[in-house]
Amino acid sequence: METTLNNVAIEKVKNSKIHDVDFDNLSFGSVYTDHMLVCDYKDGKWMAPKIVPYQPITLDPSAKIFHYGQSIFEGMKAYKDEDGKVWLFRPLENFKRFNKSAERLAIPELPESHFMDGLLALINLESDWVPQNPGSSLYIRPFMFASGKGFHASPANEYKFIIACAPSGSYFSGKVKVLIEETYSRAANGGVGYAKAGGNYAGQFYPTKLAAEKGYQQVIWTDDNTHEFIEEAGAMNVFVRINDTLMTAPTSDRILDGITRKSILDIANDMGIKTEVRKISVHELVEAANNGTLKEMFGAGTAAVVSPISGFGYHGKDYELPEVTNSYADQLKKRITDIQYNRAEDKFGWRYPVE
Ligand code: PLP
Ligand code: COI
């Protein structure tokens, strides 16, 4: 059946899969909703986006995504409040970052209306799929890649922009134990670290696998030049609390400008927590762990929300973090999720209604 929503054409599924889904036991990103948004770039312009049943994509074997990794993505969530109303969180920030990533990967910029109208039409259509269970949400994955053909190592002439959604529970099941990386690098100056390029993640899998074999769930990346300063984790920015000061590394060419990161900084400042955005050396971290002033570490990201770190490994030694009362991680997680799920006033104007 063909309809339209927000001027976006919709081809609806005949039979929904929603009744097969166990909403009480959702893992992260492994079941997908009935529909997806698809938009093609050809002949030098983006075509009108449309919503179609969720389905495989057919591509020519020479499509440049397969050979040269011209691919970017975003990660967002839709939240359902107690009254069943659905909200997004700072979606325009994701849109802006998407185009920043696109520019760096020589992918044609997407018009704002294609992203926002398409996103709102899709989430509206899939609103029954937004879970209401505590800690669950609809994870939204916009992505864009080179579908155009050719073995020539140059930008493609055709692209696809797709949004797929997955009702999801938490990304990590408990506290996260991390390894501070001393050999491999995630990003370098002048590189693509600040973009959400697919290859940034592929490049992390091997060092992360080595870390997992030693019992760590995530790698904390250090600067590629000296490996002396902590930067971010595989899928989140990193915060450190020494005494009562909350710190995080400044963004750069090498670090993703996380939307959760900047929201946490704003909330912490608003709560009167002292914050510092500055380089944090591994030496300082080890010293603080040894003298008891290292109170907390946590990761922050859309998928991970606020994920406490239980300890870190460095130079063959493990450093455990203490259990603290009134943890900043707990307080900040409550504040940010209260805004996201419409349980508290949103003085920053971050909540965005889906209607
Ligand atoms: N850093 C990396 C490498 C990420 O993949 C993510 C996830 O998106 C983040 C940080 C956190 O960014 P955001 O809070 O915008 O989701
Ligand atoms: C997100 O937090 O949305 C991300 O993109 C992280 C992802 C690698 C799971």
mmCIF file of C-alpha atoms and ligand atoms in Angstrom:
data_model
loop_
_atom_site.group_PDB
_atom_site.id
_atom_site.type_symbol
_atom_site.label_atom_id
_atom_site.label_comp_id
_atom_site.label_asym_id
_atom_site.label_seq_id
_atom_site.Cartn_x
_atom_site.Cartn_y
_atom_site.Cartn_z
ATOM 1 C CA MET A 1 0.000 0.000 0.000
ATOM 2 C CA GLU A 2 1.395 3.439 -0.931
ATOM 3 C CA THR A 3 0.866 6.476 1.332
ATOM 4 C CA THR A 4 2.904 9.570 2.220
ATOM 5 C CA LEU A 5 4.015 11.154 5.499
ATOM 6 C CA ASN A 6 5.975 14.440 5.712
ATOM 7 C CA ASN A 7 6.011 14.309 1.876
ATOM 8 C CA VAL A 8 7.884 10.999 2.040
ATOM 9 C CA ALA A 9 6.371 8.135 -0.029
ATOM 10 C CA ILE A 10 5.751 4.996 1.990
ATOM 11 C CA GLU A 11 5.417 1.429 0.791
ATOM 12 C CA LYS A 12 4.111 -0.481 3.790
ATOM 13 C CA VAL A 13 4.808 -4.109 4.703
ATOM 14 C CA LYS A 14 1.892 -6.512 4.319
ATOM 15 C CA ASN A 15 2.579 -8.259 7.643
ATOM 16 C CA SER A 16 4.396 -6.661 10.567
ATOM 17 C CA LYS A 17 7.082 -8.665 12.425
ATOM 18 C CA ILE A 18 6.487 -6.769 15.647
ATOM 19 C CA HIS A 19 4.639 -9.605 17.373
ATOM 20 C CA ASP A 20 7.698 -11.888 17.016
ATOM 21 C CA VAL A 21 9.836 -9.537 19.104
ATOM 22 C CA ASP A 22 10.466 -10.109 22.812
ATOM 23 C CA PHE A 23 10.534 -6.499 24.017
ATOM 24 C CA ASP A 24 11.380 -7.610 27.566
ATOM 25 C CA ASN A 25 14.694 -9.145 26.486
ATOM 26 C CA LEU A 26 16.156 -6.809 23.891
ATOM 27 C CA SER A 27 19.835 -6.976 23.101
ATOM 28 C CA PHE A 28 21.566 -4.113 21.266
ATOM 29 C CA GLY A 29 20.930 -3.646 17.554
ATOM 30 C CA SER A 30 20.006 -7.187 16.550
ATOM 31 C CA VAL A 31 16.327 -7.030 15.535
ATOM 32 C CA TYR A 32 15.123 -4.528 12.968
ATOM 33 C CA THR A 33 11.833 -2.768 12.432
ATOM 34 C CA ASP A 34 9.451 -3.352 9.517
ATOM 35 C CA HIS A 35 10.604 -0.442 7.337
ATOM 36 C CA MET A 36 13.676 1.528 6.304
ATOM 37 C CA LEU A 37 14.263 4.853 4.609
ATOM 38 C CA VAL A 38 16.157 4.754 1.323
ATOM 39 C CA CYS A 39 17.470 7.630 -0.755
ATOM 40 C CA ASP A 40 19.688 7.423 -3.851
ATOM 41 C CA TYR A 41 22.245 9.859 -5.206
ATOM 42 C CA LYS A 42 22.668 9.728 -8.966
ATOM 43 C CA ASP A 43 23.197 12.105 -11.893
ATOM 44 C CA GLY A 44 24.674 14.638 -9.479
ATOM 45 C CA LYS A 45 21.720 14.904 -7.084
ATOM 46 C CA TRP A 46 19.934 13.281 -4.182
ATOM 47 C CA MET A 47 16.559 11.784 -5.221
ATOM 48 C CA ALA A 48 13.477 11.975 -2.996
ATOM 49 C CA PRO A 49 13.758 9.669 0.039
ATOM 50 C CA LYS A 50 11.203 6.864 0.340
ATOM 51 C CA ILE A 51 10.205 4.360 2.987
ATOM 52 C CA VAL A 52 10.116 0.709 1.953
ATOM 53 C CA PRO A 53 9.877 -2.658 3.741
ATOM 54 C CA TYR A 54 13.151 -3.559 5.530
ATOM 55 C CA GLN A 55 15.056 -5.666 3.020
ATOM 56 C CA PRO A 56 18.530 -6.656 1.751
ATOM 57 C CA ILE A 57 20.402 -4.268 -0.559
ATOM 58 C CA THR A 58 21.646 -5.538 -3.917
ATOM 59 C CA LEU A 59 24.926 -4.018 -5.153
ATOM 60 C CA ASP A 60 27.298 -4.581 -8.044
ATOM 61 C CA PRO A 61 30.494 -6.405 -6.905
ATOM 62 C CA SER A 62 32.495 -3.406 -8.125
ATOM 63 C CA ALA A 63 30.552 -0.966 -5.896
ATOM 64 C CA LYS A 64 33.204 1.267 -4.313
ATOM 65 C CA ILE A 65 32.023 0.684 -0.763
ATOM 66 C CA PHE A 66 33.427 -2.860 -0.987
ATOM 67 C CA HIS A 67 36.864 -1.816 -2.195
ATOM 68 C CA TYR A 68 37.585 1.625 -0.841
ATOM 69 C CA GLY A 69 35.361 1.829 2.237
ATOM 70 C CA GLN A 70 33.633 5.064 1.291
ATOM 71 C CA SER A 71 31.046 4.801 4.048
ATOM 72 C CA ILE A 72 29.816 6.797 7.023
ATOM 73 C CA PHE A 73 27.130 6.392 9.668
ATOM 74 C CA GLU A 74 25.376 8.015 12.612
ATOM 75 C CA GLY A 75 23.892 6.652 15.824
ATOM 76 C CA MET A 76 20.753 8.135 17.377
ATOM 77 C CA LYS A 77 17.885 6.975 19.585
ATOM 78 C CA ALA A 78 14.122 7.498 19.875
ATOM 79 C CA TYR A 79 12.720 7.410 23.404
ATOM 80 C CA LYS A 80 9.123 6.765 24.515
ATOM 81 C CA ASP A 81 7.769 8.642 27.544
ATOM 82 C CA GLU A 82 5.180 7.378 30.061
ATOM 83 C CA ASP A 83 2.334 8.725 27.925
ATOM 84 C CA GLY A 84 3.580 6.908 24.834
ATOM 85 C CA LYS A 85 4.911 10.047 23.153
ATOM 86 C CA VAL A 86 8.132 9.592 21.151
ATOM 87 C CA TRP A 87 11.164 11.920 21.361
ATOM 88 C CA LEU A 88 14.535 12.319 19.680
ATOM 89 C CA PHE A 89 17.604 13.893 21.313
ATOM 90 C CA ARG A 90 19.426 16.719 19.496
ATOM 91 C CA PRO A 91 18.855 15.172 16.019
ATOM 92 C CA LEU A 92 20.210 18.215 14.180
ATOM 93 C CA GLU A 93 23.580 17.626 15.816
ATOM 94 C CA ASN A 94 23.629 14.164 14.226
ATOM 95 C CA PHE A 95 22.636 15.648 10.899
ATOM 96 C CA LYS A 96 25.448 18.223 11.040
ATOM 97 C CA ARG A 97 28.019 15.594 12.014
ATOM 98 C CA PHE A 98 26.771 13.303 9.221
ATOM 99 C CA ASN A 99 27.573 15.948 6.637
ATOM 100 C CA LYS A 100 30.939 16.676 8.282
ATOM 101 C CA SER A 101 31.755 12.989 7.922
ATOM 102 C CA ALA A 102 30.411 13.023 4.344
ATOM 103 C CA GLU A 103 32.684 15.922 3.391
ATOM 104 C CA ARG A 104 35.767 14.140 4.772
ATOM 105 C CA LEU A 105 34.945 10.938 2.863
ATOM 106 C CA ALA A 106 34.183 12.839 -0.375
ATOM 107 C CA ILE A 107 30.515 11.784 -0.229
ATOM 108 C CA PRO A 108 28.018 14.381 -1.515
ATOM 109 C CA GLU A 109 26.344 16.400 1.231
ATOM 110 C CA LEU A 110 22.785 15.423 2.080
ATOM 111 C CA PRO A 111 20.137 18.194 2.236
ATOM 112 C CA GLU A 112 18.746 18.741 5.757
ATOM 113 C CA SER A 113 15.168 18.157 4.567
ATOM 114 C CA HIS A 114 16.037 14.690 3.199
ATOM 115 C CA PHE A 115 17.504 13.720 6.576
ATOM 116 C CA MET A 116 14.947 15.306 8.898
ATOM 117 C CA ASP A 117 11.756 14.690 6.887
ATOM 118 C CA GLY A 118 12.827 11.120 6.169
ATOM 119 C CA LEU A 119 13.825 10.472 9.793
ATOM 120 C CA LEU A 120 10.608 11.903 11.241
ATOM 121 C CA ALA A 121 8.402 10.020 8.742
ATOM 122 C CA LEU A 122 10.203 6.742 9.505
ATOM 123 C CA ILE A 123 10.105 7.094 13.304
ATOM 124 C CA ASN A 124 6.476 8.163 13.131
ATOM 125 C CA LEU A 125 5.625 5.078 11.082
ATOM 126 C CA GLU A 126 7.632 2.804 13.421
ATOM 127 C CA SER A 127 6.454 4.406 16.677
ATOM 128 C CA ASP A 128 5.011 1.113 17.958
ATOM 129 C CA TRP A 129 8.541 -0.276 17.763
ATOM 130 C CA VAL A 130 9.923 2.303 20.238
ATOM 131 C CA PRO A 131 10.177 0.284 23.460
ATOM 132 C CA GLN A 132 8.782 1.641 26.712
ATOM 133 C CA ASN A 133 10.695 -0.746 29.001
ATOM 134 C CA PRO A 134 13.226 0.965 31.301
ATOM 135 C CA GLY A 135 16.630 1.387 29.682
ATOM 136 C CA SER A 136 15.357 0.469 26.202
ATOM 137 C CA SER A 137 14.966 2.692 23.173
ATOM 138 C CA LEU A 138 14.783 2.536 19.398
ATOM 139 C CA TYR A 139 18.357 2.698 18.103
ATOM 140 C CA ILE A 140 18.449 4.597 14.806
ATOM 141 C CA ARG A 141 21.227 4.009 12.314
ATOM 142 C CA PRO A 142 21.487 6.504 9.419
ATOM 143 C CA PHE A 143 24.253 5.490 6.989
ATOM 144 C CA MET A 144 25.514 6.502 3.595
ATOM 145 C CA PHE A 145 27.888 4.681 1.246
ATOM 146 C CA ALA A 146 29.329 4.489 -2.276
ATOM 147 C CA SER A 147 27.037 2.259 -4.318
ATOM 148 C CA GLY A 148 28.511 3.426 -7.642
ATOM 149 C CA LYS A 149 30.569 0.992 -9.705
ATOM 150 C CA GLY A 150 34.260 0.926 -10.606
ATOM 151 C CA PHE A 151 37.646 -0.407 -9.539
ATOM 152 C CA HIS A 152 39.206 3.023 -10.076
ATOM 153 C CA ALA A 153 40.304 4.340 -6.675
ATOM 154 C CA SER A 154 38.297 7.572 -6.749
ATOM 155 C CA PRO A 155 34.956 8.750 -5.327
ATOM 156 C CA ALA A 156 31.888 6.943 -6.683
ATOM 157 C CA ASN A 157 29.253 8.666 -8.796
ATOM 158 C CA GLU A 158 26.350 6.974 -6.970
ATOM 159 C CA TYR A 159 25.550 6.726 -3.256
ATOM 160 C CA LYS A 160 22.817 5.380 -0.995
ATOM 161 C CA PHE A 161 21.540 6.990 2.183
ATOM 162 C CA ILE A 162 19.578 4.586 4.389
ATOM 163 C CA ILE A 163 18.055 4.746 7.857
ATOM 164 C CA ALA A 164 17.436 1.449 9.629
ATOM 165 C CA CYS A 165 16.142 1.049 13.188
ATOM 166 C CA ALA A 166 16.521 -1.562 15.901
ATOM 167 C CA PRO A 167 14.614 -1.675 19.207
ATOM 168 C CA SER A 168 17.474 -2.091 21.674
ATOM 169 C CA GLY A 169 18.461 -2.687 25.262
ATOM 170 C CA SER A 170 21.762 -1.635 26.785
ATOM 171 C CA TYR A 171 25.061 -1.782 24.876
ATOM 172 C CA PHE A 172 27.103 -3.093 27.803
ATOM 173 C CA SER A 173 25.698 -5.505 30.356
ATOM 174 C CA GLY A 174 27.648 -4.136 33.333
ATOM 175 C CA LYS A 175 30.690 -2.085 34.217
ATOM 176 C CA VAL A 176 33.379 -2.002 31.546
ATOM 177 C CA LYS A 177 37.010 -3.013 32.067
ATOM 178 C CA VAL A 178 39.299 -1.167 29.653
ATOM 179 C CA LEU A 179 42.839 -1.512 28.354
ATOM 180 C CA ILE A 180 44.922 1.601 27.732
ATOM 181 C CA GLU A 181 46.427 1.061 24.286
ATOM 182 C CA GLU A 182 50.179 1.446 23.953
ATOM 183 C CA THR A 183 50.844 0.063 20.457
ATOM 184 C CA TYR A 184 47.977 0.543 18.041
ATOM 185 C CA SER A 185 46.250 3.817 17.123
ATOM 186 C CA ARG A 186 42.670 4.555 16.179
ATOM 187 C CA ALA A 187 43.328 7.853 14.443
ATOM 188 C CA ALA A 188 46.051 10.288 13.456
ATOM 189 C CA ASN A 189 46.317 14.032 12.871
ATOM 190 C CA GLY A 190 44.944 14.884 9.454
ATOM 191 C CA GLY A 191 43.101 11.557 9.308
ATOM 192 C CA VAL A 192 39.439 10.608 9.583
ATOM 193 C CA GLY A 193 39.164 10.027 13.347
ATOM 194 C CA TYR A 194 36.669 12.865 13.839
ATOM 195 C CA ALA A 195 34.350 11.400 11.188
ATOM 196 C CA LYS A 196 31.998 8.487 11.768
ATOM 197 C CA ALA A 197 33.665 6.536 8.974
ATOM 198 C CA GLY A 198 33.030 2.784 8.907
ATOM 199 C CA GLY A 199 36.754 2.119 8.509
ATOM 200 C CA ASN A 200 37.509 3.760 11.859
ATOM 201 C CA TYR A 201 35.655 0.893 13.493
ATOM 202 C CA ALA A 202 37.073 -1.882 11.297
ATOM 203 C CA GLY A 203 40.559 -0.664 12.229
ATOM 204 C CA GLN A 204 39.763 -1.102 15.919
ATOM 205 C CA PHE A 205 38.505 -4.670 15.742
ATOM 206 C CA TYR A 206 41.909 -6.375 15.783
ATOM 207 C CA PRO A 207 43.427 -4.460 18.756
ATOM 208 C CA THR A 208 40.071 -4.795 20.558
ATOM 209 C CA LYS A 209 40.120 -8.557 19.917
ATOM 210 C CA LEU A 210 43.616 -8.741 21.439
ATOM 211 C CA ALA A 211 42.363 -6.752 24.442
ATOM 212 C CA ALA A 212 39.301 -9.026 24.779
ATOM 213 C CA GLU A 213 41.597 -12.067 24.893
ATOM 214 C CA LYS A 214 43.178 -10.469 27.967
ATOM 215 C CA GLY A 215 39.758 -9.841 29.570
ATOM 216 C CA TYR A 216 39.110 -6.190 28.600
ATOM 217 C CA GLN A 217 35.879 -5.108 26.838
ATOM 218 C CA GLN A 218 37.124 -1.860 25.336
ATOM 219 C CA VAL A 219 40.360 -0.205 24.359
ATOM 220 C CA ILE A 220 41.104 3.325 25.522
ATOM 221 C CA TRP A 221 42.891 4.920 22.602
ATOM 222 C CA THR A 222 45.851 7.136 23.281
ATOM 223 C CA ASP A 223 47.371 9.773 20.981
ATOM 224 C CA ASP A 224 49.103 8.135 18.032
ATOM 225 C CA ASN A 225 52.273 10.170 18.455
ATOM 226 C CA THR A 226 53.334 9.431 22.031
ATOM 227 C CA HIS A 227 50.639 7.080 23.444
ATOM 228 C CA GLU A 228 50.883 9.252 26.565
ATOM 229 C CA PHE A 229 47.452 10.912 26.550
ATOM 230 C CA ILE A 230 44.070 9.194 26.702
ATOM 231 C CA GLU A 231 41.652 10.085 23.924
ATOM 232 C CA GLU A 232 38.447 8.014 23.648
ATOM 233 C CA ALA A 233 37.135 4.471 23.661
ATOM 234 C CA GLY A 234 35.943 2.358 20.741
ATOM 235 C CA ALA A 235 32.352 3.548 20.803
ATOM 236 C CA MET A 236 32.346 6.354 23.366
ATOM 237 C CA ASN A 237 34.119 9.406 24.721
ATOM 238 C CA VAL A 238 35.837 9.008 28.077
ATOM 239 C CA PHE A 239 35.433 10.979 31.311
ATOM 240 C CA VAL A 240 37.723 10.835 34.345
ATOM 241 C CA ARG A 241 36.980 12.108 37.849
ATOM 242 C CA ILE A 242 40.031 12.996 39.928
ATOM 243 C CA ASN A 243 38.984 14.194 43.392
ATOM 244 C CA ASP A 244 35.848 16.179 42.503
ATOM 245 C CA THR A 245 36.896 17.433 39.075
ATOM 246 C CA LEU A 246 35.397 15.851 35.982
ATOM 247 C CA MET A 247 37.691 15.810 32.954
ATOM 248 C CA THR A 248 37.574 14.792 29.347
ATOM 249 C CA ALA A 249 39.996 15.175 26.447
ATOM 250 C CA PRO A 250 39.507 18.069 24.005
ATOM 251 C CA THR A 251 38.110 17.117 20.601
ATOM 252 C CA SER A 252 40.563 17.123 17.716
ATOM 253 C CA ASP A 253 41.147 15.591 14.291
ATOM 254 C CA ARG A 254 41.444 12.277 16.085
ATOM 255 C CA ILE A 255 38.386 12.297 18.372
ATOM 256 C CA LEU A 256 34.682 12.046 17.590
ATOM 257 C CA ASP A 257 32.838 15.157 18.783
ATOM 258 C CA GLY A 258 30.295 13.170 20.796
ATOM 259 C CA ILE A 259 26.838 14.615 21.352
ATOM 260 C CA THR A 260 26.559 12.778 24.675
ATOM 261 C CA ARG A 261 29.988 14.156 25.652
ATOM 262 C CA LYS A 262 29.009 17.774 25.106
ATOM 263 C CA SER A 263 25.608 17.254 26.762
ATOM 264 C CA ILE A 264 27.277 15.681 29.829
ATOM 265 C CA LEU A 265 29.669 18.646 30.069
ATOM 266 C CA ASP A 266 26.722 21.087 29.952
ATOM 267 C CA ILE A 267 24.746 19.115 32.553
ATOM 268 C CA ALA A 268 27.768 18.762 34.857
ATOM 269 C CA ASN A 269 28.483 22.504 34.664
ATOM 270 C CA ASP A 270 24.814 23.224 35.356
ATOM 271 C CA MET A 271 24.968 20.943 38.436
ATOM 272 C CA GLY A 272 27.964 22.878 39.745
ATOM 273 C CA ILE A 273 30.449 20.060 39.097
ATOM 274 C CA LYS A 274 33.893 21.402 38.255
ATOM 275 C CA THR A 275 34.795 20.341 34.716
ATOM 276 C CA GLU A 276 38.022 20.517 32.751
ATOM 277 C CA VAL A 277 38.434 19.858 29.036
ATOM 278 C CA ARG A 278 42.129 19.146 28.714
ATOM 279 C CA LYS A 279 44.727 16.570 27.822
ATOM 280 C CA ILE A 280 44.815 13.755 30.399
ATOM 281 C CA SER A 281 48.055 11.817 30.588
ATOM 282 C CA VAL A 282 48.233 8.119 31.370
ATOM 283 C CA HIS A 283 50.914 9.013 33.911
ATOM 284 C CA GLU A 284 48.455 11.280 35.749
ATOM 285 C CA LEU A 285 45.804 8.562 35.691
ATOM 286 C CA VAL A 286 48.141 5.924 37.115
ATOM 287 C CA GLU A 287 49.353 8.332 39.807
ATOM 288 C CA ALA A 288 45.764 9.215 40.758
ATOM 289 C CA ALA A 289 44.830 5.510 40.875
ATOM 290 C CA ASN A 290 47.826 4.837 43.138
ATOM 291 C CA ASN A 291 47.193 7.724 45.536
ATOM 292 C CA GLY A 292 43.423 7.180 45.743
ATOM 293 C CA THR A 293 42.348 10.435 44.050
ATOM 294 C CA LEU A 294 41.034 8.665 40.932
ATOM 295 C CA LYS A 295 37.384 8.323 41.900
ATOM 296 C CA GLU A 296 35.621 7.401 38.653
ATOM 297 C CA MET A 297 35.983 6.802 34.961
ATOM 298 C CA PHE A 298 33.109 6.371 32.537
ATOM 299 C CA GLY A 299 32.338 6.277 28.845
ATOM 300 C CA ALA A 300 29.637 8.395 27.217
ATOM 301 C CA GLY A 301 27.902 7.815 23.909
ATOM 302 C CA THR A 302 24.504 7.331 22.314
ATOM 303 C CA ALA A 303 24.653 3.529 22.370
ATOM 304 C CA ALA A 304 26.588 3.265 25.642
ATOM 305 C CA VAL A 305 24.716 6.184 27.365
ATOM 306 C CA VAL A 306 26.891 6.596 30.495
ATOM 307 C CA SER A 307 28.868 3.399 31.117
ATOM 308 C CA PRO A 308 30.941 3.189 34.301
ATOM 309 C CA ILE A 309 34.457 1.771 33.950
ATOM 310 C CA SER A 310 35.438 -0.728 36.657
ATOM 311 C CA GLY A 311 39.177 -0.430 36.102
ATOM 312 C CA PHE A 312 41.919 -0.163 33.533
ATOM 313 C CA GLY A 313 44.936 -2.146 32.445
ATOM 314 C CA TYR A 314 48.233 -0.462 31.597
ATOM 315 C CA HIS A 315 51.747 -1.830 31.141
ATOM 316 C CA GLY A 316 50.664 -5.309 32.247
ATOM 317 C CA LYS A 317 49.105 -4.077 35.493
ATOM 318 C CA ASP A 318 45.422 -3.698 36.451
ATOM 319 C CA TYR A 319 44.106 -0.680 38.350
ATOM 320 C CA GLU A 320 40.719 -1.089 40.061
ATOM 321 C CA LEU A 321 38.445 1.891 40.581
ATOM 322 C CA PRO A 322 36.793 2.317 43.987
ATOM 323 C CA GLU A 323 33.044 2.055 44.635
ATOM 324 C CA VAL A 324 31.910 5.631 45.310
ATOM 325 C CA THR A 325 28.703 6.962 46.798
ATOM 326 C CA ASN A 326 26.912 9.729 44.864
ATOM 327 C CA SER A 327 28.865 8.807 41.761
ATOM 328 C CA TYR A 328 29.013 11.431 39.045
ATOM 329 C CA ALA A 329 28.339 8.704 36.468
ATOM 330 C CA ASP A 330 25.062 7.729 38.190
ATOM 331 C CA GLN A 331 23.937 11.331 38.669
ATOM 332 C CA LEU A 332 24.788 12.371 35.116
ATOM 333 C CA LYS A 333 23.187 9.274 33.625
ATOM 334 C CA LYS A 334 19.998 10.021 35.554
ATOM 335 C CA ARG A 335 19.969 13.658 34.451
ATOM 336 C CA ILE A 336 20.548 12.946 30.769
ATOM 337 C CA THR A 337 18.106 10.025 30.555
ATOM 338 C CA ASP A 338 15.467 12.026 32.476
ATOM 339 C CA ILE A 339 15.686 14.610 29.683
ATOM 340 C CA GLN A 340 15.724 11.987 26.915
ATOM 341 C CA TYR A 341 12.691 10.103 28.270
ATOM 342 C CA ASN A 342 10.765 13.298 29.109
ATOM 343 C CA ARG A 343 10.863 12.686 32.867
ATOM 344 C CA ALA A 344 12.337 16.099 33.672
ATOM 345 C CA GLU A 345 12.332 19.673 32.498
ATOM 346 C CA ASP A 346 14.561 20.178 29.439
ATOM 347 C CA LYS A 347 16.091 23.588 30.099
ATOM 348 C CA PHE A 348 18.616 23.109 27.287
ATOM 349 C CA GLY A 349 15.964 22.549 24.607
ATOM 350 C CA TRP A 350 17.447 19.202 23.499
ATOM 351 C CA ARG A 351 14.291 17.058 23.285
ATOM 352 C CA TYR A 352 12.755 16.905 19.827
ATOM 353 C CA PRO A 353 9.161 15.635 19.420
ATOM 354 C CA VAL A 354 8.339 13.062 16.744
ATOM 355 C CA GLU A 355 4.989 14.122 15.344
HETATM 356 N N1 PLP B 1 33.391 8.097 20.106
HETATM 357 C C1 PLP B 1 33.182 7.144 19.183
HETATM 358 C C2 PLP B 1 34.356 6.556 18.495
HETATM 359 C C3 PLP B 1 31.878 6.726 18.874
HETATM 360 O O1 PLP B 1 31.654 5.777 17.964
HETATM 361 C C4 PLP B 1 30.788 7.310 19.555
HETATM 362 C C5 PLP B 1 29.410 6.920 19.238
HETATM 363 O O2 PLP B 1 28.722 7.507 18.492
HETATM 364 C C6 PLP B 1 31.043 8.321 20.490
HETATM 365 C C7 PLP B 1 32.355 8.688 20.746
HETATM 366 C C8 PLP B 1 29.935 9.040 21.190
HETATM 367 O O3 PLP B 1 29.264 9.925 20.341
HETATM 368 P P1 PLP B 1 27.738 10.310 20.547
HETATM 369 O O4 PLP B 1 27.609 10.720 21.959
HETATM 370 O O5 PLP B 1 27.476 11.417 19.596
HETATM 371 O O6 PLP B 1 26.956 9.081 20.258
HETATM 372 C C1 COI B 2 26.615 5.134 18.940
HETATM 373 O O1 COI B 2 26.824 5.342 20.123
HETATM 374 O O2 COI B 2 25.553 5.398 18.398
HETATM 375 C C2 COI B 2 27.630 4.574 18.086
HETATM 376 O O3 COI B 2 27.653 4.883 16.936
HETATM 377 C C3 COI B 2 28.514 3.544 18.593
HETATM 378 C C4 COI B 2 28.433 2.334 17.714
HETATM 379 C C5 COI B 2 29.768 1.996 17.221
HETATM 380 C C6 COI B 2 27.690 1.212 18.360
#
